[in-house]
XYZ file of C-alpha atoms in Angstrom:
147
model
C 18.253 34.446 -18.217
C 21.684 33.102 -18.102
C 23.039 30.727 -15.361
C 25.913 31.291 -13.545
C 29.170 28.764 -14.901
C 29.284 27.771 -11.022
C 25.660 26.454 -11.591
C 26.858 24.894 -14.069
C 29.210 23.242 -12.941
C 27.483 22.138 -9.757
C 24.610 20.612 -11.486
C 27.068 18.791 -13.933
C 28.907 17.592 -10.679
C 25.523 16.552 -8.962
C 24.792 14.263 -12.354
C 28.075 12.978 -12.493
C 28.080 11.793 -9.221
C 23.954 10.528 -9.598
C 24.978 8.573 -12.466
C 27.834 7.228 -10.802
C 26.211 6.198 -7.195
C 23.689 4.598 -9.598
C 26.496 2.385 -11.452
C 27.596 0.745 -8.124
C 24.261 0.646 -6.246
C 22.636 -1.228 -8.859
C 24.500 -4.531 -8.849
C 24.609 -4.662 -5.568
C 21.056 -4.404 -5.056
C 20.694 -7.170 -8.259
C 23.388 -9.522 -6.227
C 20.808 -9.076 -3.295
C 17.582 -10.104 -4.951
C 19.512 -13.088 -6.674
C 20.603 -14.333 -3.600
C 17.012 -14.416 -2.257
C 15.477 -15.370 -5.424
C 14.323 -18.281 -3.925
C 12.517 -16.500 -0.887
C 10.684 -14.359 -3.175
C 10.094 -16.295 -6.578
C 6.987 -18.837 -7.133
C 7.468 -22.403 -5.793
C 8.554 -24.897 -8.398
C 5.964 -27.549 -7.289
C 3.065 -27.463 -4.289
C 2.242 -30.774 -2.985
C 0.845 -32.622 -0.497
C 2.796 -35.383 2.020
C 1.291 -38.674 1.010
C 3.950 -39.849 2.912
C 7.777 -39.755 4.507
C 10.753 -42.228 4.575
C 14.038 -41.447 5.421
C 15.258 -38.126 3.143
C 12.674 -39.098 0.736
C 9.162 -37.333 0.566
C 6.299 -39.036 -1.592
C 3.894 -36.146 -2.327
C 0.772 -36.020 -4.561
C 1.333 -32.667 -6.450
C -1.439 -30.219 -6.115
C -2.604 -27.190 -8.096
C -3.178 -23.682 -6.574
C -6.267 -22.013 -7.707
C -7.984 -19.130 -6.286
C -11.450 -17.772 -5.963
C -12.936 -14.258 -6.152
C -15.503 -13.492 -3.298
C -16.674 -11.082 -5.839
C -15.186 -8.207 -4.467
C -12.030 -8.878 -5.880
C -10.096 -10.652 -3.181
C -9.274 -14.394 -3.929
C -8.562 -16.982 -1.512
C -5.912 -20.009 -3.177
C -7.108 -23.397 -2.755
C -5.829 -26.591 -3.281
C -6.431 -29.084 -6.065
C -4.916 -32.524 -5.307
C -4.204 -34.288 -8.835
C -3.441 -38.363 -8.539
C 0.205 -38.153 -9.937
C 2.782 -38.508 -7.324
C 6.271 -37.275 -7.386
C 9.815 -38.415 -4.911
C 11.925 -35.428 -3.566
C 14.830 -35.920 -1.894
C 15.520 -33.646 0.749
C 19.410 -33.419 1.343
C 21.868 -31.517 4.130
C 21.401 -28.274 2.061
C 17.720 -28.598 1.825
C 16.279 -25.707 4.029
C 12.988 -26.592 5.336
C 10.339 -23.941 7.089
C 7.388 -22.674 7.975
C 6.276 -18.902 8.575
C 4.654 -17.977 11.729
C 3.166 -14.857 13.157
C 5.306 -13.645 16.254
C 5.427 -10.308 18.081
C 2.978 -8.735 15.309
C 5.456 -9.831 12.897
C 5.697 -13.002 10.403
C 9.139 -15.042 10.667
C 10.126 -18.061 9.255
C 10.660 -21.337 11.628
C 13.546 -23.957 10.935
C 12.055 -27.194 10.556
C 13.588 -31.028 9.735
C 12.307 -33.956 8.022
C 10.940 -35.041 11.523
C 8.582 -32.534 11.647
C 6.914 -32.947 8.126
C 3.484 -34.833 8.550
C 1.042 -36.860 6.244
C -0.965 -34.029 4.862
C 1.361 -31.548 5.072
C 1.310 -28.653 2.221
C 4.619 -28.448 0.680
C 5.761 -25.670 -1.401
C 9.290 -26.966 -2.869
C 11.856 -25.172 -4.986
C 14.505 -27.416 -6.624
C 17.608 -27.868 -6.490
C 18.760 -29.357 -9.119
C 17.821 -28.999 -13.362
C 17.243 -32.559 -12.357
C 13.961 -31.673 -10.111
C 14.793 -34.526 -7.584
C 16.489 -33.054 -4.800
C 14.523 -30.138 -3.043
C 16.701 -26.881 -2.055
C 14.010 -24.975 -0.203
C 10.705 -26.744 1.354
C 8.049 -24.291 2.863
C 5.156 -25.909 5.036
C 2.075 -24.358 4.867
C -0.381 -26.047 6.616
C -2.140 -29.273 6.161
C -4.366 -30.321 3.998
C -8.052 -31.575 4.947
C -10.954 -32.777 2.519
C -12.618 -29.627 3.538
C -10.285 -27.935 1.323
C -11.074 -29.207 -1.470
């Protein structure tokens, strides 16, 4: 069975125009996930506030590990190690917490002013340096139960 040159031609057109809706969605959609990189990508360091002056934060820097109930769901939980680390937190520095509102989860602005001893930070930098923080998430505090 032959096809019709109109068939043809429509199904060439249809690729053509595929391949060509595909060229300039793509970057755009790569532009979008680099700008929110940040939002989506693994914390740099998780820490704990051992304590707060000024725009600097003191933290002791924890490890995430997780267990298995044994049904295959893991909860994380916090290691503290002894070795301490100094972020600065600058004008730039976006600071947040999530919280669950109208059956949704958002993220809350925060400052330096609300951070509290015992606070679990995650941080992304800044800087190659790893000094100044460019993102700070809270996400709860720690307690010796969680250990």
């Amino acid at each position: 069975m032959r096809m019709p040159k109109s068939l043809k031609a429509y199904i060439c057109l249809m690729l053509i125009l595929t391949f060509i809706t595909a060229v300039l969605i793509l970057p755009l959609n790569i532009s979008h996930a680099q700008t929110n990189n940040t939002q989506n990508s693994q914390p740099d360091l998780i820490g704990v506030v051992k304590s707060l002056s000024g725009s600097k934060i003191t933290i002791y820097i924890a490890k995430l590990s997780s267990q298995s109930n044994g049904r295959g769901f893991g909860r994380g939980r916090i290691e503290l190690t002894s070795k301490t680390q100094t972020i600065t937190v600058s004008s730039k520095t976006s600071i947040v917490t999530r919280v669950f509102q109208n059956g949704q989860i958002t993220e809350k602005k925060l400052s330096t002013k609300d951070l509290k001893t015992n606070n679990i930070l995650y941080i992304w930098y800044a800087d190659s340096k790893k000094t100044t923080a460019k993102r700070i998430m809270v996400m709860g505090t720690y307690s010796q139960s969680s250990k």
